Short mmCIF file of C-alpha atoms and ligand atoms in Angstrom, two decimals:
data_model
loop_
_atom_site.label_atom_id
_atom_site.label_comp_id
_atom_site.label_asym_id
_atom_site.label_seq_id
_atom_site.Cartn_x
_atom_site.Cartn_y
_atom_site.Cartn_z
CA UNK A 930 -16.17 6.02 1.29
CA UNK A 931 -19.47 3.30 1.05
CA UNK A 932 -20.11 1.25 -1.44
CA UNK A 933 -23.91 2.61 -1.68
CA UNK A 934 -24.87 -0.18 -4.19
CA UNK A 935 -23.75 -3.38 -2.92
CA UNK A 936 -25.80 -5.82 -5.68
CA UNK A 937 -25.23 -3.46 -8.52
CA UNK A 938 -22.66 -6.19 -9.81
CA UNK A 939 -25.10 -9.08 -9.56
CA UNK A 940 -27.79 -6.69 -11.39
CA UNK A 941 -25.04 -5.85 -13.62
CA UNK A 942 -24.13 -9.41 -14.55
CA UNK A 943 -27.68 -10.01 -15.70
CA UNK A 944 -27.66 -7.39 -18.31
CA UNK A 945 -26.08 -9.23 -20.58
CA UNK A 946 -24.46 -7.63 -24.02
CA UNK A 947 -25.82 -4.15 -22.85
CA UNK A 948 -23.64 -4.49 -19.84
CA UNK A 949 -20.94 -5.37 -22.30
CA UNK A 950 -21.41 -2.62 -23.99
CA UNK A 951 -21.63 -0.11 -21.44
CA UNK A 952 -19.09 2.48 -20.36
CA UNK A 953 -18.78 1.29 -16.79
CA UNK A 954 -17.76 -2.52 -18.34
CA UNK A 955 -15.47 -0.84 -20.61
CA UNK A 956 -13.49 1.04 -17.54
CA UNK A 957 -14.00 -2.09 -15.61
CA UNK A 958 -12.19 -4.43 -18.27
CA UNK A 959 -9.67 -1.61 -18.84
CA UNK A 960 -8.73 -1.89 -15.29
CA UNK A 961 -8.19 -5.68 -15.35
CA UNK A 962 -6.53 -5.08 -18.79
CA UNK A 963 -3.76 -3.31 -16.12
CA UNK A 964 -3.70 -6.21 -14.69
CA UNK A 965 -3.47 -8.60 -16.86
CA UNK A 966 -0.53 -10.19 -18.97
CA UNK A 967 0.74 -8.86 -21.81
CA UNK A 968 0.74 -10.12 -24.60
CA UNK A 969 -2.45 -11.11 -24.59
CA UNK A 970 -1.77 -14.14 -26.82
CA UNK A 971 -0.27 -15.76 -24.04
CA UNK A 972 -3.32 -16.47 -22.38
CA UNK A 973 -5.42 -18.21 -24.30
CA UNK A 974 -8.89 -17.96 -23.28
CA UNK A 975 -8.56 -14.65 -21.80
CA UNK A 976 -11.26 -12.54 -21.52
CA UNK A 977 -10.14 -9.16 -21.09
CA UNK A 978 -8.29 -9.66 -24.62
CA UNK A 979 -11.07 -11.22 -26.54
CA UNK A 980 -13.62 -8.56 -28.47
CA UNK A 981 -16.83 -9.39 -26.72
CA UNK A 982 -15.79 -9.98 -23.30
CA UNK A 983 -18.65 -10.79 -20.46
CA UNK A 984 -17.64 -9.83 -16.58
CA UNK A 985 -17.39 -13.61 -15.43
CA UNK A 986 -14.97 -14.54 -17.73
CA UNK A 987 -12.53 -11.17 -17.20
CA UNK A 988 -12.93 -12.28 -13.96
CA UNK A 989 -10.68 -15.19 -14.59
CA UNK A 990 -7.99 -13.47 -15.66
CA UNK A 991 -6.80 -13.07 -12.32
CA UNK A 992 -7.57 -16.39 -11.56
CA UNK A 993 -5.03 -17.93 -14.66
CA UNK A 994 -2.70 -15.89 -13.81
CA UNK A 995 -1.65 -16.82 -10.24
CA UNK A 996 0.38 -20.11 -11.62
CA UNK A 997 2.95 -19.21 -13.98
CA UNK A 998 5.29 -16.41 -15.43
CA UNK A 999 4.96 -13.08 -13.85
CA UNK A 1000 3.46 -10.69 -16.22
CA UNK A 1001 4.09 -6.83 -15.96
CA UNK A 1002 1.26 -4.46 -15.17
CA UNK A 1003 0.35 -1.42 -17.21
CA UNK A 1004 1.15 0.60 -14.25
CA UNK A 1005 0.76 3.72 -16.12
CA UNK A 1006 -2.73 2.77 -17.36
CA UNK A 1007 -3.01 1.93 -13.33
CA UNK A 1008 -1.97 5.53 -11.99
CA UNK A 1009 -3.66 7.71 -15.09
CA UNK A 1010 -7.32 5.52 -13.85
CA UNK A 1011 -7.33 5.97 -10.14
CA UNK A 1012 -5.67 9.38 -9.44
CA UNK A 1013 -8.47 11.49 -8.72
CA UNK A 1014 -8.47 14.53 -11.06
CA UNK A 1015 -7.69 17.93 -9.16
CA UNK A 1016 -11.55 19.53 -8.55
CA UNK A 1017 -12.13 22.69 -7.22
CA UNK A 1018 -15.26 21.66 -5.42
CA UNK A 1019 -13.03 19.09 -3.44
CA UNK A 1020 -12.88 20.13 0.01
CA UNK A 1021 -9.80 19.42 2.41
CA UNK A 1022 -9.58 16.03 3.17
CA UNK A 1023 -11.24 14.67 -0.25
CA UNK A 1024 -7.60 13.80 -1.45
CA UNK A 1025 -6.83 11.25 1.17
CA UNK A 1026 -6.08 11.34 4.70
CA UNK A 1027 -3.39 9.23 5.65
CA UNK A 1028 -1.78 8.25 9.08
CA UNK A 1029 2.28 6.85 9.80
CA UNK A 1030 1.82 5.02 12.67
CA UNK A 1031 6.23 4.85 13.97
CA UNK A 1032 9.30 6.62 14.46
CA UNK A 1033 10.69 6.05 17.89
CA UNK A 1034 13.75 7.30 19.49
CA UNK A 1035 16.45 5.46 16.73
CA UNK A 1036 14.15 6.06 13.67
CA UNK A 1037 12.75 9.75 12.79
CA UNK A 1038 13.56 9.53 9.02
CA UNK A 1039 11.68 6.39 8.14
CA UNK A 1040 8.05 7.78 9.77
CA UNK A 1041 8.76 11.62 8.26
CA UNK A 1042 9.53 9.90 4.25
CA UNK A 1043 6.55 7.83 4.51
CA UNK A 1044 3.94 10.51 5.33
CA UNK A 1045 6.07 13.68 3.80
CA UNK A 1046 5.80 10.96 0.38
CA UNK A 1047 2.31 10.92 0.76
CA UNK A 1048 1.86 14.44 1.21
CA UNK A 1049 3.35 14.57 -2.10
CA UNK A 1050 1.71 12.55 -3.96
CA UNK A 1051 -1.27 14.32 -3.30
CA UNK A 1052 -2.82 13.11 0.01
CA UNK A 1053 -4.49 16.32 1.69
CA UNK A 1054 -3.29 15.68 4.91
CA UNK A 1055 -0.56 13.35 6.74
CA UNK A 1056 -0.41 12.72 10.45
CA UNK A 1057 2.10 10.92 12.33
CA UNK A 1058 1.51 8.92 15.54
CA UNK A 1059 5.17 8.35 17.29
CA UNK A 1060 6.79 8.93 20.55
CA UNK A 1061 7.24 11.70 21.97
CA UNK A 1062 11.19 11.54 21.72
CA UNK A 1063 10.73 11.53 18.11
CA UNK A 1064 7.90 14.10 17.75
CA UNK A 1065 9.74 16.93 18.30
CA UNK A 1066 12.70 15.84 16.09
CA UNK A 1067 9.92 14.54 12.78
CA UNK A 1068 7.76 18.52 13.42
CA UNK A 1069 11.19 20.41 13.07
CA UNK A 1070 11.56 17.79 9.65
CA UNK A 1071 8.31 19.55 8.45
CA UNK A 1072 5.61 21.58 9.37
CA UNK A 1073 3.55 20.07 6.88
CA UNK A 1074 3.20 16.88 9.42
CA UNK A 1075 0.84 16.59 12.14
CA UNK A 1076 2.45 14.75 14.49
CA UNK A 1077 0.81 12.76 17.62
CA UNK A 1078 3.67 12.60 20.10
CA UNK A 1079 1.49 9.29 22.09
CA UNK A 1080 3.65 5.72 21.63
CA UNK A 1081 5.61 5.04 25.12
CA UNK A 1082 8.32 2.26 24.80
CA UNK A 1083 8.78 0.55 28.10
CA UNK A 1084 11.72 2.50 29.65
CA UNK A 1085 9.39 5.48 29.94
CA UNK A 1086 6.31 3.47 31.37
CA UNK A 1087 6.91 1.30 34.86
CA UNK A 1088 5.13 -2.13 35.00
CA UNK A 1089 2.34 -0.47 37.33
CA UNK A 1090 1.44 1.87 34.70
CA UNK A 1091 1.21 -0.46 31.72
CA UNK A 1092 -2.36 -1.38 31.63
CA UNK A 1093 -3.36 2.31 32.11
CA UNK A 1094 -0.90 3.67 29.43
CA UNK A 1095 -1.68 1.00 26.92
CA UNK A 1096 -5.46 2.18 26.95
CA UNK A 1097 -4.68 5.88 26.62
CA UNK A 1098 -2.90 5.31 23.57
CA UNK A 1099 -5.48 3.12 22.24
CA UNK A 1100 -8.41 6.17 22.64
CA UNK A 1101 -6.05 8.89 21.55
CA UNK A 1102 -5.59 7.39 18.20
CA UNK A 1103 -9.17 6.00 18.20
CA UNK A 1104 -10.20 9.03 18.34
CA UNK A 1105 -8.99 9.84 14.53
CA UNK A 1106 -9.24 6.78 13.27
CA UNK A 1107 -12.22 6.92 11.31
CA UNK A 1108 -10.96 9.80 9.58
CA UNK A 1109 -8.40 8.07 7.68
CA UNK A 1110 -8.39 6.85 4.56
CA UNK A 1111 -5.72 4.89 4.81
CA UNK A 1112 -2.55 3.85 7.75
CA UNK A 1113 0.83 2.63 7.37
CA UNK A 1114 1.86 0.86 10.37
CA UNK A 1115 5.73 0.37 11.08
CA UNK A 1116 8.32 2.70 9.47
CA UNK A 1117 11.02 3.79 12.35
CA UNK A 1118 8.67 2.07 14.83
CA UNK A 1119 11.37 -0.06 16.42
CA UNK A 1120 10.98 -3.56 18.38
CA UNK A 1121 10.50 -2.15 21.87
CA UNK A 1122 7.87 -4.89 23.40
CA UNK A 1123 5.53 -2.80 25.09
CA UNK A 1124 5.12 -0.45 21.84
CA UNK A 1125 4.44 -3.44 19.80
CA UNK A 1126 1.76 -4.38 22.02
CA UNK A 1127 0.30 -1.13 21.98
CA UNK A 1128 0.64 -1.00 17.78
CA UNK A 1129 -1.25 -4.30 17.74
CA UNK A 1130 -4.21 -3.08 19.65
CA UNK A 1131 -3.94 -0.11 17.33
CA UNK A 1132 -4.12 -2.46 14.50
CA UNK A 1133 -6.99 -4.02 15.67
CA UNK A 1134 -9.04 -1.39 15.82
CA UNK A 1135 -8.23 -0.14 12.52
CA UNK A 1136 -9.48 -3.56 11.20
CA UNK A 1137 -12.54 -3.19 13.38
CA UNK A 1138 -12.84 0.50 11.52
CA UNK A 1139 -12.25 -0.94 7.97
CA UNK A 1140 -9.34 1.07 7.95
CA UNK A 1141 -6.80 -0.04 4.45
CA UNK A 1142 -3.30 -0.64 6.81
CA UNK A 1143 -0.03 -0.94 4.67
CA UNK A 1144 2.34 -2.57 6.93
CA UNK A 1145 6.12 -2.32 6.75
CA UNK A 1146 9.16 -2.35 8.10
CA UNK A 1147 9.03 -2.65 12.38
CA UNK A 1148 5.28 -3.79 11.36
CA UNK A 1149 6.39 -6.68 9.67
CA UNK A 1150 8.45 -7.90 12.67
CA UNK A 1151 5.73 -7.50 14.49
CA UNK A 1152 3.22 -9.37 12.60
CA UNK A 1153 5.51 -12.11 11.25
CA UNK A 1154 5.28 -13.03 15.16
CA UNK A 1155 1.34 -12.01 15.25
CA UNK A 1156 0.15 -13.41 12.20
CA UNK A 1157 -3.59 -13.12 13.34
CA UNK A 1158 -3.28 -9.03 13.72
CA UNK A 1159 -3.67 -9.38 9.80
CA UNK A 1160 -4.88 -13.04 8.58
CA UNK A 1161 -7.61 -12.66 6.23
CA UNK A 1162 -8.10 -8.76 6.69
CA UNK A 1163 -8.71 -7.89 2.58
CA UNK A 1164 -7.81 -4.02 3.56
CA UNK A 1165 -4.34 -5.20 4.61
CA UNK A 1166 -1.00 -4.72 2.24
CA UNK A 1167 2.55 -6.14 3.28
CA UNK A 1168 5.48 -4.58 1.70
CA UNK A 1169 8.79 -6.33 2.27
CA UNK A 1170 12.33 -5.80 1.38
CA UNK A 1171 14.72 -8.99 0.67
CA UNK A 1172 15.38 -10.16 4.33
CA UNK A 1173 11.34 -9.10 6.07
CA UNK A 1174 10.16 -11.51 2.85
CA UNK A 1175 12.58 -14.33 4.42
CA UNK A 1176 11.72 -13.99 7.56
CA UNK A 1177 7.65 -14.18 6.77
CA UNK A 1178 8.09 -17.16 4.11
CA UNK A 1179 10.17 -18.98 6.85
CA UNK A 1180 7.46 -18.37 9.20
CA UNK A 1181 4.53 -19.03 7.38
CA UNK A 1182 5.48 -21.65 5.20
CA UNK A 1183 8.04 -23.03 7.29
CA UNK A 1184 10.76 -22.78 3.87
CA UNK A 1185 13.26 -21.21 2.14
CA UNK A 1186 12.72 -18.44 -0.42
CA UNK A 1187 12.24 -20.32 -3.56
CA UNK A 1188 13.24 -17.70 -6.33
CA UNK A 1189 12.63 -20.31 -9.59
CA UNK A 1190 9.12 -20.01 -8.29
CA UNK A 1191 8.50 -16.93 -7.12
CA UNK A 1192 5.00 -15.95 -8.15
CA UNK A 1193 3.89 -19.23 -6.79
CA UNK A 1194 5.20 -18.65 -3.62
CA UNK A 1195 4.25 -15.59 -3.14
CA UNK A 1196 0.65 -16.35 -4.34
CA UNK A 1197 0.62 -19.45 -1.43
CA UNK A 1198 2.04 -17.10 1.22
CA UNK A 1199 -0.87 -14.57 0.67
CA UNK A 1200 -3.44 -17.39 0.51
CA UNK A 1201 -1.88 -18.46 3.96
CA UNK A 1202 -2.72 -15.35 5.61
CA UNK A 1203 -6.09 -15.43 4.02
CA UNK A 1204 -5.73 -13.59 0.93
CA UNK A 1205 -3.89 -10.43 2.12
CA UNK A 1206 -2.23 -8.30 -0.85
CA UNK A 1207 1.51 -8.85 -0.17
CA UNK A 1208 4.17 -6.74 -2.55
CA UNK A 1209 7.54 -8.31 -2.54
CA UNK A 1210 9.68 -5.83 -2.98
CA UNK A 1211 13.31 -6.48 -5.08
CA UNK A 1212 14.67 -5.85 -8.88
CA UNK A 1213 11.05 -6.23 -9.37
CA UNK A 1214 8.45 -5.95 -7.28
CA UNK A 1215 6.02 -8.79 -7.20
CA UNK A 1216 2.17 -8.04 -6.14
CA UNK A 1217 -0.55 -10.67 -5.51
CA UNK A 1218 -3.06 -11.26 -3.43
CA UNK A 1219 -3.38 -14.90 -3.67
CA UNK A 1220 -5.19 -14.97 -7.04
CA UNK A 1221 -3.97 -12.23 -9.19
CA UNK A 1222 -0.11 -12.23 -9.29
CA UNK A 1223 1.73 -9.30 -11.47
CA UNK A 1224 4.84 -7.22 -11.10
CA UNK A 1225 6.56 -3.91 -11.72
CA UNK A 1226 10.09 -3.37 -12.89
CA UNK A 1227 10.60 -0.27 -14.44
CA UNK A 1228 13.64 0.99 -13.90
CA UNK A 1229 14.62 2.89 -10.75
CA UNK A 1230 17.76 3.62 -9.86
CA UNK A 1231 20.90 1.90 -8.87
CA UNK A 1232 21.81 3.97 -5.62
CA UNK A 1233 20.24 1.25 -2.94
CA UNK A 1234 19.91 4.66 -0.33
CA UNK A 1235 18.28 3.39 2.94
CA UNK A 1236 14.54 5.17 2.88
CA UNK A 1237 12.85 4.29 -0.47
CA UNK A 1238 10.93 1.28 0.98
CA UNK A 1239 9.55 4.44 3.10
CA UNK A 1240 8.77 6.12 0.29
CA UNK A 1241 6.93 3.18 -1.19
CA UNK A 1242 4.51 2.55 1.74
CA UNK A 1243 3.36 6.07 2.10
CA UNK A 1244 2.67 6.62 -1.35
CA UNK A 1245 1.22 3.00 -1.99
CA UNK A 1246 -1.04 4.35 0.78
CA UNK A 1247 -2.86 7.47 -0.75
CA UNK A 1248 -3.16 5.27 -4.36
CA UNK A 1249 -4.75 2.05 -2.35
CA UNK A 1250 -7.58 4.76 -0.84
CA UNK A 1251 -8.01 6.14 -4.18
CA UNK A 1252 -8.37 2.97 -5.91
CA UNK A 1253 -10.55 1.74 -3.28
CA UNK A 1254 -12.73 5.47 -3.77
CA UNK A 1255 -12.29 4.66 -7.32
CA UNK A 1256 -13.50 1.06 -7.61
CA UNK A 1257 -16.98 2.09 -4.40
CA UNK A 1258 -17.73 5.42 -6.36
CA UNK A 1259 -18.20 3.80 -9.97
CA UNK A 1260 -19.81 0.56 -7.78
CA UNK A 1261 -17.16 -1.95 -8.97
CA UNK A 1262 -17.12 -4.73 -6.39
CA UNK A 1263 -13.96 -4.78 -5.27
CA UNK A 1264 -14.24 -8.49 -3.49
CA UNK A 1265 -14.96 -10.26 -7.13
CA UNK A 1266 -13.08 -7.94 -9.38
CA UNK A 1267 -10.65 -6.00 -8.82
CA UNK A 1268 -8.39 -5.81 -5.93
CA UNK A 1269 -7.93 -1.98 -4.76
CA UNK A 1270 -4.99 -3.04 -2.35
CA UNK A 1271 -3.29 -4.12 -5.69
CA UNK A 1272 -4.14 -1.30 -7.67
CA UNK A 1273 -2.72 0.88 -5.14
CA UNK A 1274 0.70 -1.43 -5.03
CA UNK A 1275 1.41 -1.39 -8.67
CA UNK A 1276 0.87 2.74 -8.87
CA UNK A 1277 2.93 3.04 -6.05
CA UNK A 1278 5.85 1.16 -7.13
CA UNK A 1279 5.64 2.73 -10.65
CA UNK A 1280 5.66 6.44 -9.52
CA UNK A 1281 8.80 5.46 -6.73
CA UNK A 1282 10.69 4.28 -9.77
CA UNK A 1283 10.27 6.58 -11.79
CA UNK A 1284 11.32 9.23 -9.29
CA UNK A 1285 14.63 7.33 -7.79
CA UNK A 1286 15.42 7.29 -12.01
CA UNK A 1287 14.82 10.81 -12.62
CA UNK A 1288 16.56 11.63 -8.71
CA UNK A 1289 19.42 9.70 -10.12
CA UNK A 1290 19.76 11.55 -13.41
CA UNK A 1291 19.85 14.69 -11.50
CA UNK A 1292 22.04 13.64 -8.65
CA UNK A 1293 24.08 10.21 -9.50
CA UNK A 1294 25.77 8.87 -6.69
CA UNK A 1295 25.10 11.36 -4.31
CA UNK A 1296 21.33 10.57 -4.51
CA UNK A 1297 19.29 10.10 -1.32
CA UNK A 1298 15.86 9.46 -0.16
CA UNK A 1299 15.15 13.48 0.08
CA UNK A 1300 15.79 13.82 -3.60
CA UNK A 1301 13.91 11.28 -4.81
CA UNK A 1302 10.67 12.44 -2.26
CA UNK A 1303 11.43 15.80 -4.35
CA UNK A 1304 10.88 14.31 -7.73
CA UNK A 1305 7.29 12.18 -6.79
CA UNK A 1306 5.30 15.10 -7.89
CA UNK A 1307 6.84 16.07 -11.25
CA UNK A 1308 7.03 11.76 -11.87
CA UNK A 1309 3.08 11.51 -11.65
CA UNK A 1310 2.77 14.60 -13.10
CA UNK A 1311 4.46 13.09 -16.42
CA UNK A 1312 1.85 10.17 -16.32
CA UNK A 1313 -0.89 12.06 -15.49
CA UNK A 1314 -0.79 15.83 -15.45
CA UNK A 1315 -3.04 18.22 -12.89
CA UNK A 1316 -3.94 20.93 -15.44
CA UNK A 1317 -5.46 24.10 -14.31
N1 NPW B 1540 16.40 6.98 7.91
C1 NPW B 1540 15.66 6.14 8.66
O1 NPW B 1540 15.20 6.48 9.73
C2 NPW B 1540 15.39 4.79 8.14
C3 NPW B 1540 14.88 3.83 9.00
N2 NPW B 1540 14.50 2.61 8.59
C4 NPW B 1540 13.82 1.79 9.58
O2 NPW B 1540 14.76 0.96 10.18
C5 NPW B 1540 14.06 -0.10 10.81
C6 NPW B 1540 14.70 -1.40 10.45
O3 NPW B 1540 14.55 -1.63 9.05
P1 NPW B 1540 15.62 -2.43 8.25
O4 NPW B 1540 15.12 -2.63 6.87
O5 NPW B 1540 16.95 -1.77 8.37
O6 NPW B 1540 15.62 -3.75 9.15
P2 NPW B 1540 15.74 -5.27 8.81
O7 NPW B 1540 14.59 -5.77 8.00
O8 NPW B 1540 15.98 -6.00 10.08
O9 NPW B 1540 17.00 -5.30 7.90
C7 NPW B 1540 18.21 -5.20 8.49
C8 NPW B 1540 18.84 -6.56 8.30
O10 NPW B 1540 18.46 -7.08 7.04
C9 NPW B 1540 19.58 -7.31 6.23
N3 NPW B 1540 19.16 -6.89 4.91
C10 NPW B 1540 18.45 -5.78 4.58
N4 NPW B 1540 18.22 -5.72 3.28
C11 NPW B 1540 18.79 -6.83 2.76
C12 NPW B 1540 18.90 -7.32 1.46
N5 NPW B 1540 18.37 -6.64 0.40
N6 NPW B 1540 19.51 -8.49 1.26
C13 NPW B 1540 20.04 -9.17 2.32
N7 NPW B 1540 19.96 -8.72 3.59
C14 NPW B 1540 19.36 -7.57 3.80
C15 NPW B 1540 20.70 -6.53 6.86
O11 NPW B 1540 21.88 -7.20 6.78
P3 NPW B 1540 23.33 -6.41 6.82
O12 NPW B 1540 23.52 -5.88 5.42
O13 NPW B 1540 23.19 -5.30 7.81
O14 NPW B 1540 24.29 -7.45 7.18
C16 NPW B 1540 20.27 -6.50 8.31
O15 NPW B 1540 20.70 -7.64 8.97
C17 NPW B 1540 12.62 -0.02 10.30
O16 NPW B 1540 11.82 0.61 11.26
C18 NPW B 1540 12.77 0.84 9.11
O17 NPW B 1540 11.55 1.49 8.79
C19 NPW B 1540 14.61 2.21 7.21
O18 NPW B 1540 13.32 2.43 6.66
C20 NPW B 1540 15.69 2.98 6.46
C21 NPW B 1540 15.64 4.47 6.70
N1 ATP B 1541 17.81 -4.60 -6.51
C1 ATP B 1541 16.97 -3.62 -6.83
N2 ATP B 1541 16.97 -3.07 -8.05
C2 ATP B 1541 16.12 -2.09 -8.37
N3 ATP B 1541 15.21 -1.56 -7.53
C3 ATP B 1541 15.16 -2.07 -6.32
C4 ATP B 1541 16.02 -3.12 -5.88
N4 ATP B 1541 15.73 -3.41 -4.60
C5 ATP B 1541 14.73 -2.58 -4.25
N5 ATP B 1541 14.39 -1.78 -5.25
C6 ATP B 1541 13.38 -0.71 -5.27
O1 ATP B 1541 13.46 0.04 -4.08
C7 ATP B 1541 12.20 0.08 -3.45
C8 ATP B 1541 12.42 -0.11 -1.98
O2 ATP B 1541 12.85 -1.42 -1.76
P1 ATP B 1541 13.90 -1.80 -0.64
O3 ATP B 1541 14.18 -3.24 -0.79
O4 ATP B 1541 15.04 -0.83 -0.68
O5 ATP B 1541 12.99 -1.52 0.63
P2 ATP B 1541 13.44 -1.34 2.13
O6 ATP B 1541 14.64 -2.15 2.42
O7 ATP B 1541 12.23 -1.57 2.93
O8 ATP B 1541 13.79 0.22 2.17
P3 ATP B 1541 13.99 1.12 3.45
O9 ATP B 1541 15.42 1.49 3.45
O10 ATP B 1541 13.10 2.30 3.22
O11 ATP B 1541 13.58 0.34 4.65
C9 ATP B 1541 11.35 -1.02 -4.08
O12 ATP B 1541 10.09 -0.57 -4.44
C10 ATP B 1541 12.04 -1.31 -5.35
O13 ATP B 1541 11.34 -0.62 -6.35
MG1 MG B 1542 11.95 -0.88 4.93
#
């Protein structure tokens, strides 16, 4: 997925009120409209509310609102713009490709919700790369999975064979690399040393690749010790809970999680690591990527069931490679406009929520993470429905 037009912005720019006018500015400004605070009035100056906007100044609205409140986005407006509609000329594959990287001998669950979740909200196909204790046990989960039993943790591998094993690894998965649209690296991974080093040269070449990598969980250990495996990679999302956010802000900032300013710190934290999209996840979740800053907090659920964080970074997954097909195919720039990574955090948080909330109508306290990966497709189906 190219970008075949990389100057159409700066040609664009220089059309003037034509390119105001025009149906690709409108969808453009509608985006950052998504993004944007609401109500408008409470950013005076801002373009994307004013009646004859130009593209440099709705450009700023992600700028003015990095400092500040933190203003909800139209995550509905988000989902309905970058889900791809359902086309029968599509071949396999078209819908997004998307690759777990984890699940180790402790965790199977984590690795099998995040790719199942993606599966269901409409990715085409999901692998899994774990070990092989944990293949067997994540196939039997599904046989909608393909599953890559190739990670070693180091009581399997003796120090001779390290060097040897490490490489293997590294060419079985760069083998299908390029395929994907789109990895999440760390769910049920677990700490073991000699994995980690093996998920960081994975990493690497996935950056190498241009490869969007949505790191969580195990991931976020990792690189809260590794901070170069994603400084300044603009393909890069970290998602969070409460106690991985601690550990990175007392890392990288050397602090204490400040929650009277929240959207400023999470706005410096992202700069820090070179303007990586980071969403905090909590009550609300809080996205920026060091200039935009905007949240989500519909509603969930109140069951706290281990798994949904899971949930969250496979589906925030498929939506960041459809944003980013979104934003290439209609030539939107996505380093001066509109952040993909973002797009895809906001529609992923939305559609989670609203399927924990309709999970816990149906099953109240006895909901788990199962039941809510059951309810993803009928949740974007209310925002955005597939036809016929
Ligand atoms: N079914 C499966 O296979 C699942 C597997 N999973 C996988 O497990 C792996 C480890 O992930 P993780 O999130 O459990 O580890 P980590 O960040 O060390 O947190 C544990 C520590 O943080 C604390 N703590 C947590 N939340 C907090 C909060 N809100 N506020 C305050 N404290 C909080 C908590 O404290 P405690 O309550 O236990 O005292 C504890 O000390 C990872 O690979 C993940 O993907 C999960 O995805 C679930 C489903
Ligand atoms: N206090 C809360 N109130 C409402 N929703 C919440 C709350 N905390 C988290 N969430 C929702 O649950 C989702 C998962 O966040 P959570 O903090 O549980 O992740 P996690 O700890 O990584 O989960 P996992 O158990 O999968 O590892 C978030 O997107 C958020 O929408
Ligand atoms: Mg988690």
């Amino acid at each position: 997925m190219r970008n075949h037009c990389p100057h159409a912005w700066h040609q664009q720019q220089h059309r003037g009120r034509m390119w105001a006018a025009s149906p690709a500015f409108r969808r453009r400004l509608f985006l950052l409209r998504s993004l944007s605070p609401s109500p408008c009035a409470a950013l005076p100056g801002n373009a994307a509310c004013s009646s004859s906007p130009s593209p440099s100044t709705s450009i700023r609205v992600n700028a003015m609102s990095a400092s500040g409140p933190v203003y909800e986005a139209d995550a509905e407006a988000v989902v309905r713009r970058i889900t791809p509609p359902l086309d029968r000329a599509r071949h396999k594959g078209q819908a997004g490709k998307i690759a777990v990287i984890g699940g180790c001998r402790e965790y199977t669950g984590a690795p099998y919700f995040a790719a199942i979740s993606a599966l269901k909200v409409g990715a085409d196909l999901s692998h899994v790369f774990c070990t092989r204790d944990a293949a067997t046990v994540i196939k039997s989960y599904s046989p909608e999975l393909i599953v890559h039993p190739i990670l070693e943790e180091s009581y399997s591998v003796s120090d001779g064979e390290r060097e040897s094993v490490s490489s293997r690894i590294l060419t079985e998965v760069a083998k299908w690399m390029e395929r994907f649209d789109c990895i999440v690296v760390g769910p049920g991974l677990g700490r073991d040393s000699f994995l980690l080093d093996c998920v960081s040269n994975i990493m690497r070449h996935a950056r190498q690749a241009n490869i969007p990598t949505v790191v969580d969980g195990d991931g976020l250990f990792l690189i809260t010790n590794n901070l170069s495996l994603v400084e300044g990679n603009l393909l890069a999302i970290l998602t969070p809970n409460v106690y991985e956010y601690k550990r990175l802000v007392q890392k990288v900032l050397n602090c204490e999680v400040n929650e009277e300013n929240a959207s400023e710190q999470l706005t410096a934290l992202c700069q820090k690591i070179g303007g990586i999209t980071i969403m905090r996840k909590g009550k609300a979740d809080i996205i920026s990527d060091g200039k935009t800053v905007t949240q989500v907090s519909t509603f969930g659920s109140p069951r706290r069931c281990g798994g949904q964080g899971d949930i969250l970074s496979g589906s925030v997954a498929v939506f960041a490679s459809w944003a980013r097909h979104f934003l290439l195919t209609n030539e939107y720039p996505t380093e001066k406009s509109v952040n993909p990574m973002m797009l895809g955090c906001i529609a992923g948080s939305l559609l989670l929520r609203k399927a924990a909330s309709h999970a816990f109508e149906k099953n109240k306290r006895s909901t788990v993470t199962t039941d809510i990966i059951e309810l993803l497709g009928k949740s974007l189906e209310d925002i955005c429905p597939a036809g016929h």
